[in-house]
Tab-separated table of C-alpha atoms and ligand atoms in Angstrom:
chain	number	residue	atom	x	y	z
A	1	MET	CA	-1.618	53.442	58.306
A	2	LYS	CA	-1.593	51.841	54.882
A	3	THR	CA	-5.202	51.688	53.738
A	4	VAL	CA	-7.518	54.653	54.209
A	5	ALA	CA	-11.081	55.314	53.041
A	6	VAL	CA	-12.408	58.833	52.507
A	7	VAL	CA	-16.200	59.116	52.793
A	8	GLY	CA	-18.743	61.917	52.741
A	9	THR	CA	-20.666	62.326	55.993
A	10	GLN	CA	-23.480	64.570	54.742
A	11	TRP	CA	-25.386	64.611	51.412
A	12	GLY	CA	-22.369	64.673	49.111
A	13	ASP	CA	-20.183	67.491	47.777
A	14	GLU	CA	-18.346	67.764	51.090
A	15	GLY	CA	-15.020	68.263	49.296
A	16	LYS	CA	-13.979	64.590	49.063
A	17	GLY	CA	-12.173	65.186	45.768
A	18	LYS	CA	-9.964	67.886	47.216
A	19	ILE	CA	-9.014	65.779	50.250
A	20	VAL	CA	-8.410	62.645	48.140
A	21	ASP	CA	-6.174	64.676	45.812
A	22	LEU	CA	-4.251	65.947	48.827
A	23	LEU	CA	-3.855	62.495	50.410
A	24	ALA	CA	-3.001	60.882	47.062
A	25	ALA	CA	0.436	62.461	47.334
A	26	ASP	CA	1.160	59.862	50.062
A	27	ALA	CA	-0.707	56.940	48.433
A	28	ASP	CA	0.328	54.465	45.741
A	29	VAL	CA	-3.157	53.491	44.591
A	30	VAL	CA	-6.488	55.370	44.622
A	31	VAL	CA	-9.716	53.355	44.267
A	32	ARG	CA	-13.331	54.317	43.568
A	33	PHE	CA	-15.666	51.597	44.844
A	34	GLN	CA	-19.285	52.706	44.254
A	35	GLY	CA	-21.447	55.106	42.293
A	36	GLY	CA	-20.760	56.375	38.821
A	37	ASN	CA	-20.621	59.711	37.076
A	38	ASN	CA	-23.360	61.026	39.354
A	39	ALA	CA	-20.307	61.909	41.462
A	40	ALA	CA	-18.451	65.102	40.635
A	41	HIS	CA	-15.249	65.648	42.560
A	42	THR	CA	-13.563	69.012	42.114
A	43	LEU	CA	-9.817	69.518	42.339
A	44	VAL	CA	-8.084	72.879	42.107
A	45	VAL	CA	-4.408	72.382	41.363
A	46	ASN	CA	-2.020	75.189	40.371
A	47	GLY	CA	-5.017	77.449	39.790
A	48	GLU	CA	-6.597	74.976	37.334
A	49	LYS	CA	-9.960	73.384	38.078
A	50	PHE	CA	-10.665	69.721	37.257
A	51	ILE	CA	-13.930	67.858	37.790
A	52	LEU	CA	-13.529	64.086	38.022
A	53	ARG	CA	-16.619	61.922	37.795
A	54	LEU	CA	-15.356	58.392	37.219
A	55	ILE	CA	-11.569	58.517	37.356
A	56	PRO	CA	-10.265	58.507	40.940
A	57	ALA	CA	-8.936	61.808	42.246
A	58	GLY	CA	-5.347	60.544	42.354
A	59	ALA	CA	-5.061	61.141	38.608
A	60	LEU	CA	-3.358	64.531	38.880
A	61	HIS	CA	-0.334	63.083	40.671
A	62	PRO	CA	2.109	61.424	38.298
A	63	GLY	CA	2.573	57.693	38.801
A	64	LYS	CA	-0.445	56.931	41.019
A	65	VAL	CA	-2.478	53.878	40.008
A	66	CYS	CA	-6.209	54.665	39.704
A	67	VAL	CA	-8.645	51.786	40.127
A	68	ILE	CA	-12.303	51.728	39.071
A	69	GLY	CA	-13.696	49.030	41.336
A	70	ASN	CA	-16.307	46.341	40.742
A	71	GLY	CA	-18.907	48.214	42.843
A	72	MET	CA	-19.125	51.096	40.392
A	73	VAL	CA	-21.532	51.549	37.510
A	74	VAL	CA	-19.610	53.128	34.676
A	75	ASP	CA	-20.902	54.865	31.586
A	76	PRO	CA	-18.222	53.740	29.094
A	77	ILE	CA	-18.774	56.720	26.818
A	78	ALA	CA	-18.430	59.137	29.742
A	79	LEU	CA	-15.264	57.328	30.902
A	80	ALA	CA	-13.655	57.602	27.450
A	81	GLY	CA	-14.590	61.308	27.365
A	82	GLU	CA	-13.115	61.911	30.829
A	83	LEU	CA	-9.872	60.186	29.827
A	84	ASP	CA	-9.652	62.326	26.683
A	85	GLU	CA	-10.245	65.490	28.661
A	86	LEU	CA	-7.596	64.713	31.274
A	87	ARG	CA	-5.059	63.706	28.645
A	88	GLY	CA	-5.874	66.793	26.587
A	89	ARG	CA	-4.808	68.779	29.628
A	90	GLY	CA	-1.565	66.825	29.941
A	91	HIS	CA	-2.523	64.546	32.858
A	92	PHE	CA	-2.876	60.807	33.363
A	93	THR	CA	-1.119	60.030	30.091
A	94	ASP	CA	0.366	56.675	31.165
A	95	ALA	CA	-2.219	54.022	30.171
A	96	SER	CA	-0.830	51.480	32.646
A	97	LEU	CA	-2.078	53.628	35.540
A	98	LEU	CA	-5.798	52.984	34.954
A	99	LYS	CA	-7.253	49.660	36.102
A	100	LEU	CA	-10.917	49.108	35.238
A	101	SER	CA	-12.689	46.205	36.945
A	102	CYS	CA	-13.995	43.521	34.555
A	103	ASP	CA	-16.901	43.144	36.995
A	104	ALA	CA	-18.041	46.784	37.046
A	105	HIS	CA	-21.415	47.260	35.385
A	106	MET	CA	-21.874	49.451	32.340
A	107	VAL	CA	-24.390	52.271	32.325
A	108	MET	CA	-26.082	52.097	28.931
A	109	PRO	CA	-28.014	54.800	27.054
A	110	TYR	CA	-31.313	53.105	27.977
A	111	HIS	CA	-30.485	53.543	31.678
A	112	ARG	CA	-30.160	57.281	31.153
A	113	ALA	CA	-33.370	57.398	29.118
A	114	ILE	CA	-35.295	55.535	31.856
A	115	ASP	CA	-33.846	57.697	34.651
A	116	ARG	CA	-34.854	60.909	32.862
A	117	ALA	CA	-38.276	59.711	31.730
A	118	ARG	CA	-39.135	58.518	35.238
A	119	GLU	CA	-38.076	61.778	36.825
A	120	ALA	CA	-40.052	63.789	34.264
A	121	ARG	CA	-43.168	61.717	34.948
A	122	ALA	CA	-42.785	61.881	38.739
A	123	GLY	CA	-43.462	65.646	38.816
A	124	ASN	CA	-43.297	66.890	42.399
A	125	ARG	CA	-42.488	63.361	43.622
A	126	ALA	CA	-39.209	63.372	41.670
A	127	ILE	CA	-36.006	62.496	43.546
A	128	GLY	CA	-33.995	65.068	41.635
A	129	THR	CA	-31.514	62.504	40.303
A	130	THR	CA	-28.564	63.537	38.193
A	131	GLY	CA	-30.259	61.850	35.223
A	132	PHE	CA	-27.148	59.815	34.436
A	133	GLY	CA	-28.873	56.419	34.625
A	134	ILE	CA	-27.323	55.341	37.911
A	135	GLY	CA	-30.465	53.923	39.588
A	136	PRO	CA	-31.587	51.932	36.508
A	137	ALA	CA	-28.048	50.532	36.050
A	138	TYR	CA	-27.919	49.290	39.669
A	139	GLU	CA	-31.440	47.860	39.231
A	140	ASP	CA	-30.191	45.748	36.318
A	141	LYS	CA	-27.195	44.636	38.355
A	142	MET	CA	-29.477	43.389	41.136
A	143	ALA	CA	-31.919	41.882	38.632
A	144	ARG	CA	-28.920	39.979	37.198
A	145	VAL	CA	-29.414	41.309	33.681
A	146	GLY	CA	-26.721	44.006	33.754
A	147	LEU	CA	-23.862	44.148	31.264
A	148	ARG	CA	-20.403	44.091	32.794
A	149	PHE	CA	-17.166	45.219	31.207
A	150	ASP	CA	-15.945	41.647	30.767
A	151	GLU	CA	-18.774	41.192	28.232
A	152	LEU	CA	-16.855	43.460	25.871
A	153	ALA	CA	-14.244	40.756	25.284
A	154	ASN	CA	-16.728	38.851	23.088
A	155	PHE	CA	-18.556	41.540	21.130
A	156	ALA	CA	-20.947	39.192	19.296
A	157	ARG	CA	-22.251	37.821	22.598
A	158	PHE	CA	-22.387	41.337	24.054
A	159	ARG	CA	-24.469	42.493	21.069
A	160	THR	CA	-26.986	39.672	21.584
A	161	ARG	CA	-27.400	40.503	25.268
A	162	LEU	CA	-27.624	44.198	24.518
A	163	ALA	CA	-30.376	43.540	21.953
A	164	ARG	CA	-32.312	41.442	24.483
A	165	ASN	CA	-32.042	44.123	27.162
A	166	LEU	CA	-32.894	46.921	24.758
A	167	ALA	CA	-36.072	45.145	23.617
A	168	ASP	CA	-37.240	44.949	27.257
A	169	LYS	CA	-36.261	48.531	28.017
A	170	ASN	CA	-37.893	49.903	24.887
A	171	ALA	CA	-41.138	48.124	25.744
A	172	TYR	CA	-41.011	49.723	29.210
A	173	LEU	CA	-40.028	53.155	27.859
A	174	LYS	CA	-42.908	53.164	25.384
A	175	ALA	CA	-45.711	51.482	27.306
A	176	VAL	CA	-45.101	52.723	30.841
A	177	LEU	CA	-42.982	55.846	30.637
A	178	LYS	CA	-44.482	57.112	27.358
A	179	ALA	CA	-40.979	57.927	26.166
A	180	LYS	CA	-39.206	57.424	22.843
A	181	PRO	CA	-37.572	54.008	22.288
A	182	LEU	CA	-33.868	53.846	21.396
A	183	GLY	CA	-32.371	52.355	18.218
A	184	ILE	CA	-29.831	49.581	18.548
A	185	SER	CA	-27.464	50.493	15.719
A	186	GLU	CA	-26.299	53.776	17.230
A	187	ILE	CA	-25.595	52.071	20.582
A	188	VAL	CA	-23.702	49.247	18.882
A	189	ASP	CA	-21.562	51.732	16.898
A	190	GLN	CA	-20.764	53.738	20.015
A	191	MET	CA	-19.925	50.603	21.977
A	192	LYS	CA	-17.640	49.313	19.206
A	193	ARG	CA	-15.634	52.533	19.336
A	194	VAL	CA	-15.509	52.663	23.106
A	195	ARG	CA	-14.640	48.953	23.389
A	196	ARG	CA	-11.367	49.433	21.533
A	197	ARG	CA	-10.532	52.303	23.869
A	198	LEU	CA	-11.343	50.573	27.148
A	199	LEU	CA	-10.327	46.914	26.661
A	200	PRO	CA	-6.661	47.624	27.506
A	201	TYR	CA	-7.637	48.826	31.009
A	202	LEU	CA	-9.679	45.771	32.033
A	203	CYS	CA	-8.289	44.080	35.092
A	204	ASP	CA	-9.171	41.790	37.976
A	205	THR	CA	-8.943	44.752	40.311
A	206	GLY	CA	-9.671	42.721	43.476
A	207	ALA	CA	-6.634	40.520	42.772
A	208	TYR	CA	-4.554	43.597	41.907
A	209	LEU	CA	-5.505	45.289	45.203
A	210	ALA	CA	-4.848	42.157	47.273
A	211	GLU	CA	-1.340	42.048	45.796
A	212	ALA	CA	-0.766	45.758	46.309
A	213	ILE	CA	-1.871	45.574	49.955
A	214	ALA	CA	0.250	42.449	50.567
A	215	ALA	CA	3.235	44.286	49.098
A	216	GLY	CA	2.724	47.073	51.664
A	217	LYS	CA	1.482	49.689	49.196
A	218	ARG	CA	-0.646	52.549	50.473
A	219	VAL	CA	-4.182	52.374	49.147
A	220	LEU	CA	-6.688	55.219	49.315
A	221	PHE	CA	-10.384	54.393	48.840
A	222	GLU	CA	-12.379	57.328	47.463
A	223	GLY	CA	-16.032	57.335	48.476
A	224	ALA	CA	-18.608	59.124	46.380
A	225	HIS	CA	-21.821	60.890	47.459
A	226	GLY	CA	-22.346	60.811	51.238
A	227	THR	CA	-23.651	58.874	54.211
A	228	MET	CA	-27.100	60.501	54.019
A	229	LEU	CA	-27.380	59.428	50.350
A	230	ASP	CA	-26.619	55.787	51.230
A	231	ILE	CA	-29.291	53.429	49.875
A	232	ASP	CA	-29.775	51.737	53.281
A	233	HIS	CA	-28.844	54.377	55.837
A	234	GLY	CA	-29.696	57.631	54.082
A	235	THR	CA	-32.930	59.576	53.636
A	236	TYR	CA	-34.610	56.855	51.552
A	237	PRO	CA	-36.089	57.196	48.936
A	238	PHE	CA	-34.217	60.489	48.427
A	239	VAL	CA	-30.870	58.728	48.159
A	240	THR	CA	-28.612	57.343	45.473
A	241	SER	CA	-28.701	53.675	44.470
A	242	SER	CA	-25.506	52.445	46.144
A	243	ASN	CA	-24.071	52.042	49.626
A	244	CYS	CA	-21.828	55.064	50.169
A	245	ILE	CA	-20.556	54.312	53.674
A	246	ALA	CA	-17.048	53.078	54.427
A	247	SER	CA	-17.966	49.395	54.621
A	248	ALA	CA	-18.982	49.565	50.949
A	249	ALA	CA	-15.291	50.041	50.138
A	250	LEU	CA	-14.702	46.374	50.944
A	251	ALA	CA	-17.384	44.813	48.736
A	252	GLY	CA	-17.039	47.517	46.083
A	253	ALA	CA	-13.307	47.009	45.674
A	254	GLY	CA	-13.137	43.287	46.479
A	255	VAL	CA	-11.054	43.771	49.599
A	256	ALA	CA	-11.436	41.609	52.713
A	257	PRO	CA	-12.659	42.895	56.094
A	258	GLY	CA	-9.767	43.881	58.303
A	259	ARG	CA	-7.831	45.310	55.358
A	260	LEU	CA	-9.077	48.858	55.976
A	261	ASP	CA	-6.947	50.685	58.525
A	262	ALA	CA	-8.735	54.034	58.837
A	263	VAL	CA	-11.724	56.020	57.675
A	264	LEU	CA	-11.574	59.757	57.189
A	265	GLY	CA	-14.986	61.414	57.181
A	266	ILE	CA	-15.415	64.606	55.167
A	267	SER	CA	-17.904	67.312	56.197
A	268	LYS	CA	-18.493	70.840	55.133
A	269	ALA	CA	-18.417	73.424	57.919
A	270	TYR	CA	-22.117	73.849	57.034
A	271	THR	CA	-24.414	71.484	55.102
A	272	THR	CA	-25.643	71.256	51.527
A	273	ARG	CA	-27.840	68.917	49.550
A	274	VAL	CA	-28.811	68.730	45.860
A	275	GLY	CA	-32.152	67.242	44.916
A	276	ALA	CA	-35.278	66.573	46.949
A	277	GLY	CA	-35.702	65.073	50.429
A	278	PRO	CA	-35.649	66.043	54.101
A	279	PHE	CA	-32.998	68.480	55.324
A	280	PRO	CA	-33.626	69.415	58.991
A	281	SER	CA	-31.079	72.240	59.287
A	282	GLU	CA	-31.952	73.844	55.934
A	283	ILE	CA	-31.757	77.639	55.685
A	284	LYS	CA	-33.769	79.604	53.149
A	285	GLY	CA	-33.730	83.213	52.025
A	286	ARG	CA	-30.910	85.744	51.932
A	287	LEU	CA	-28.481	83.942	54.207
A	288	ALA	CA	-28.795	80.765	52.116
A	289	ASP	CA	-28.287	82.826	48.937
A	290	ARG	CA	-25.188	84.398	50.427
A	291	LEU	CA	-23.643	81.063	51.444
A	292	ARG	CA	-24.554	79.592	48.065
A	293	THR	CA	-22.775	82.428	46.285
A	294	GLU	CA	-19.717	82.560	48.553
A	295	GLY	CA	-19.371	78.790	48.679
A	296	GLU	CA	-20.107	78.445	44.929
A	297	GLU	CA	-22.747	75.917	45.841
A	298	PHE	CA	-23.933	74.878	42.417
A	299	GLY	CA	-23.789	71.158	41.609
A	300	SER	CA	-20.647	70.229	39.685
A	301	ALA	CA	-22.483	67.316	38.015
A	302	THR	CA	-25.597	69.158	36.887
A	303	GLY	CA	-25.152	72.876	37.717
A	304	ARG	CA	-28.220	72.840	39.987
A	305	PRO	CA	-28.206	75.249	42.968
A	306	ARG	CA	-27.428	73.314	46.142
A	307	ARG	CA	-29.750	73.664	49.129
A	308	ILE	CA	-27.942	75.169	52.134
A	309	GLY	CA	-28.135	74.512	55.880
A	310	TRP	CA	-26.298	74.851	59.173
A	311	PHE	CA	-23.857	72.202	60.377
A	312	ASP	CA	-25.863	69.314	61.830
A	313	THR	CA	-24.198	67.377	64.651
A	314	VAL	CA	-26.965	64.735	64.744
A	315	LEU	CA	-25.917	63.773	61.209
A	316	ALA	CA	-22.267	64.020	62.196
A	317	ARG	CA	-22.699	61.570	65.104
A	318	PHE	CA	-24.730	59.216	62.913
A	319	ALA	CA	-22.038	59.276	60.210
A	320	ALA	CA	-19.256	58.770	62.763
A	321	ARG	CA	-21.020	55.659	64.064
A	322	LEU	CA	-21.776	54.163	60.641
A	323	ASN	CA	-18.353	54.838	59.182
A	324	GLY	CA	-16.271	54.242	62.295
A	325	THR	CA	-14.364	57.379	61.474
A	326	TRP	CA	-10.806	57.765	62.676
A	327	GLY	CA	-10.903	61.474	61.919
A	328	LEU	CA	-12.849	64.273	60.305
A	329	ALA	CA	-11.806	66.715	57.591
A	330	LEU	CA	-13.913	69.851	57.841
A	331	THR	CA	-13.937	71.790	54.566
A	332	LYS	CA	-15.051	75.274	53.549
A	333	LEU	CA	-14.590	76.922	56.943
A	334	ASP	CA	-13.548	80.045	54.978
A	335	VAL	CA	-17.064	80.340	53.535
A	336	LEU	CA	-18.478	81.114	56.995
A	337	THR	CA	-16.364	84.287	57.363
A	338	GLY	CA	-18.585	87.299	58.036
A	339	ILE	CA	-21.612	85.354	59.276
A	340	ASP	CA	-22.475	86.196	62.846
A	341	PRO	CA	-23.890	84.486	64.781
A	342	LEU	CA	-23.329	80.981	63.479
A	343	ARG	CA	-25.700	78.158	64.323
A	344	VAL	CA	-25.075	74.475	64.856
A	345	CYS	CA	-27.896	71.945	65.024
A	346	VAL	CA	-27.432	69.949	68.236
A	347	ALA	CA	-30.661	67.928	68.355
A	348	TYR	CA	-33.988	67.347	66.629
A	349	GLN	CA	-37.330	68.012	68.263
A	350	VAL	CA	-40.611	66.235	67.552
A	351	GLY	CA	-43.400	67.583	69.749
A	352	LYS	CA	-41.855	67.681	73.185
A	353	GLN	CA	-39.351	64.917	72.509
A	354	LEU	CA	-35.692	65.709	71.825
A	355	PHE	CA	-33.507	63.438	69.701
A	356	TYR	CA	-29.736	63.756	70.039
A	357	GLU	CA	-29.255	60.683	67.851
A	358	MET	CA	-30.935	59.935	64.537
A	359	PRO	CA	-34.610	59.133	65.193
A	360	PRO	CA	-35.681	55.654	64.087
A	361	GLY	CA	-37.301	55.447	60.647
A	362	ARG	CA	-35.729	57.950	58.338
A	363	SER	CA	-39.102	59.424	57.313
A	364	ALA	CA	-39.106	60.898	60.845
A	365	LEU	CA	-36.644	63.468	59.474
A	366	GLU	CA	-39.503	65.053	57.575
A	367	ARG	CA	-41.183	66.013	60.850
A	368	VAL	CA	-38.271	67.051	63.051
A	369	ARG	CA	-37.475	70.626	64.028
A	370	PRO	CA	-33.814	71.518	64.484
A	371	VAL	CA	-32.583	72.666	67.901
A	372	TYR	CA	-29.735	75.136	67.506
A	373	GLU	CA	-26.837	76.369	69.547
A	374	GLU	CA	-25.439	79.780	68.575
A	375	LEU	CA	-21.760	80.550	68.334
A	376	PRO	CA	-20.050	83.859	67.593
A	377	GLY	CA	-18.721	84.360	64.064
A	378	TRP	CA	-15.545	86.053	62.794
A	379	SER	CA	-14.817	88.605	60.099
A	380	GLU	CA	-11.211	87.862	59.160
A	381	SER	CA	-10.390	86.075	55.890
A	382	LEU	CA	-9.041	82.569	56.530
A	383	SER	CA	-7.485	81.992	53.146
A	384	ASP	CA	-3.867	82.435	54.273
A	385	ALA	CA	-4.163	80.318	57.425
A	386	GLN	CA	-1.638	77.483	57.471
A	387	ALA	CA	-2.099	76.347	61.045
A	388	VAL	CA	-4.904	76.343	63.584
A	389	ASP	CA	-3.107	79.116	65.460
A	390	ASP	CA	-3.503	81.359	62.408
A	391	LEU	CA	-7.303	81.142	62.716
A	392	PRO	CA	-9.337	83.798	64.572
A	393	SER	CA	-10.300	82.690	68.081
A	394	ASN	CA	-14.003	82.397	67.194
A	395	ALA	CA	-13.158	80.123	64.271
A	396	ARG	CA	-11.140	77.925	66.631
A	397	ARG	CA	-14.045	77.911	69.059
A	398	TYR	CA	-16.427	76.869	66.250
A	399	LEU	CA	-14.088	73.994	65.288
A	400	GLU	CA	-13.672	72.825	68.863
A	401	ARG	CA	-17.430	72.818	69.451
A	402	ILE	CA	-18.112	70.904	66.229
A	403	ALA	CA	-15.462	68.319	67.087
A	404	GLU	CA	-16.849	67.962	70.613
A	405	LEU	CA	-20.483	67.607	69.491
A	406	SER	CA	-19.608	65.288	66.610
A	407	GLY	CA	-17.415	63.050	68.739
A	408	ALA	CA	-14.707	63.430	66.105
A	409	ARG	CA	-10.998	64.099	65.972
A	410	LEU	CA	-10.374	66.990	63.588
A	411	ALA	CA	-7.758	65.836	61.102
A	412	MET	CA	-7.926	68.533	58.417
A	413	ILE	CA	-9.490	71.944	57.933
A	414	GLY	CA	-10.263	73.422	54.520
A	415	VAL	CA	-9.801	77.159	54.109
A	416	GLY	CA	-9.989	77.417	50.316
A	417	ALA	CA	-10.583	75.361	47.177
A	418	SER	CA	-6.961	74.812	46.169
A	419	ARG	CA	-4.891	71.807	47.191
A	420	GLU	CA	-2.688	73.951	49.449
A	421	ALA	CA	-5.568	75.648	51.270
A	422	THR	CA	-5.827	72.866	53.825
A	423	ILE	CA	-4.607	72.823	57.408
A	424	VAL	CA	-3.425	69.264	58.056
A	425	LEU	CA	-3.491	68.344	61.740
A	426	SER	CA	-3.122	64.647	61.182
A	427	ASN	CA	-2.501	62.700	57.965
A	428	PRO	CA	-3.785	59.108	58.306
A	429	PHE	CA	-1.001	57.732	56.072
A	430	LEU	CA	1.604	59.297	58.340
A	431	ALA	CA	-0.179	58.613	61.632
B	501	GDP	P1	-17.051	66.280	46.430
B	501	GDP	O1	-18.116	65.784	45.532
B	501	GDP	O2	-17.221	65.842	47.853
B	501	GDP	O3	-15.675	65.989	45.906
B	501	GDP	O4	-17.204	67.875	46.467
B	501	GDP	P2	-17.419	68.822	45.188
B	501	GDP	O5	-16.136	68.930	44.463
B	501	GDP	O6	-18.625	68.419	44.418
B	501	GDP	O7	-17.810	70.184	45.903
B	501	GDP	C1	-16.965	70.816	46.800
B	501	GDP	C2	-16.651	72.218	46.261
B	501	GDP	O8	-16.016	72.970	47.279
B	501	GDP	C3	-15.688	72.213	45.103
B	501	GDP	O9	-16.011	73.285	44.262
B	501	GDP	C4	-14.329	72.428	45.761
B	501	GDP	O10	-13.385	73.062	44.897
B	501	GDP	C5	-14.700	73.352	46.884
B	501	GDP	N1	-13.895	73.231	48.107
B	501	GDP	C6	-13.407	72.105	48.693
B	501	GDP	N2	-12.810	72.419	49.875
B	501	GDP	C7	-12.941	73.758	50.026
B	501	GDP	C8	-12.579	74.672	51.077
B	501	GDP	O11	-12.026	74.305	52.109
B	501	GDP	N3	-12.913	75.991	50.867
B	501	GDP	C9	-13.538	76.425	49.751
B	501	GDP	N4	-13.840	77.716	49.638
B	501	GDP	N5	-13.905	75.586	48.758
B	501	GDP	C10	-13.619	74.275	48.908
B	502	IMO	P1	-20.514	63.566	45.014
B	502	IMO	O1	-19.687	62.306	44.935
B	502	IMO	C1	-24.435	65.423	45.700
B	502	IMO	C2	-27.953	62.977	44.718
B	502	IMO	C3	-28.758	63.557	43.573
B	502	IMO	C4	-30.144	63.082	43.958
B	502	IMO	C5	-29.871	61.693	44.524
B	502	IMO	C6	-30.086	60.559	43.527
B	502	IMO	O2	-20.108	64.590	44.034
B	502	IMO	O3	-20.619	64.032	46.404
B	502	IMO	P2	-28.695	59.710	41.436
B	502	IMO	O4	-28.352	60.378	40.137
B	502	IMO	O5	-27.500	59.287	42.206
B	502	IMO	O6	-29.692	58.602	41.278
B	502	IMO	O7	-29.448	60.860	42.301
B	502	IMO	O8	-28.510	61.690	44.935
B	502	IMO	N1	-26.520	62.792	44.428
B	502	IMO	C7	-25.552	63.636	44.812
B	502	IMO	N2	-25.624	64.826	45.444
B	502	IMO	N3	-23.237	64.908	45.365
B	502	IMO	C8	-23.151	63.710	44.753
B	502	IMO	O9	-21.977	63.081	44.508
B	502	IMO	C9	-24.345	63.034	44.422
B	502	IMO	N4	-24.619	61.866	43.816
B	502	IMO	C10	-25.935	61.721	43.836
B	502	IMO	O10	-28.677	64.980	43.558
B	502	IMO	O11	-30.656	63.864	45.010
B	503	MG	MG1	-19.515	66.524	44.191
């Protein structure tokens, strides 16, 4: 298959970055199509850790084109910083490899200020956003007042529009959010500097991708966040402000329907979530603390401790349906070593009623009780496993049961954070 999308099937942080980095070896182009630097995708290559927020996770392979698609909201200052960091570490040095959509929207300092001031005022109703201005930037896009990268070509016009937007935002910050207004001169100075840096990367990325696909190049679409954070299908309002499911790859990259050959869903072997909102299979107490420590479950974007839960097959079936997944990569199986018994959520219960599929109306998730099946654990370390046959029999049984209940073909199994610590059963580019 030539075009493959990788998407998260839970609440983000499933290990998409690691799998995209692995698959990028067989791709020509890697494309981000939604979200912004609220994403944090971790790659561990040759013992070195990299966290990519805006640049696609193909950047550590020499010669791969990385595309920032029109569906993203991009903080230009953060993008320049991420480029500097990667280059400082000797990667992604060829400027012709980055293609930044002229139509992507810019996240401006006032978006961050609004995001943070709103969250601070919301108290216990807060969503627990990353505070990077993502929601306010998408609001401006939909309100048709957003600033896109192509505006940078004519800086005088950009400055006028910026001033108009800032006046509105400052009025809102002061009067409604009781927060400090922002000065224009500092933003203009920053944008002047960043403009010179980023103009060379601007591109009609939809046209570039159409040509690449027509030429038979392999294109990998890198989803951010996860199905349950999707603005339409997730646990609204405790979601992010973009569509995160596979179909968003089309609109967010400017690629026509029918041009996507396969979708690889990524799940952890358990579940995590950062921020507020319902989480039916959540675990609290010592077991959660243990998994959090062993799985290093602290948000890579904000450092916040991630909430922990058992694997949830209701979510897995929901994600398989929405994304039309060809296969599933199950990461972090190694983290479950030593936990016995293991539990898997097989259904939700409300009163006497059992739901094997997602109950209608996502607020129903706040009332459901998880129904668990228990499976025996294992004590052996998995870190050296290179094939399914190297895994202890109870680990194989756990995988088989998850695949069966999720209705998914297991394509990859993660047994450690590094690129190599992945058992590949089926590579979509080679299938
Ligand atoms: P993403 O946002 O989906 O790319 O995921 P993150 O990078 O935010 O979080 C996943 C974390 O798990 C990162 O720290 C990865 O290095 C790590 N990781 C990924 N796969 C595995 C795995 O199979 N085993 C272990 N132990 N860690 C993994
Ligand atoms: P990756 O791509 C985990 C969560 C935030 C918050 C909600 C809204 O690394 O998997 P936002 O700043 O987007 O308005 O916050 O969404 N969230 C993520 N959680 N991983 C992510 O990305 C996330 N991106 C957003 O914690 O609950
Ligand atoms: Mg992440």
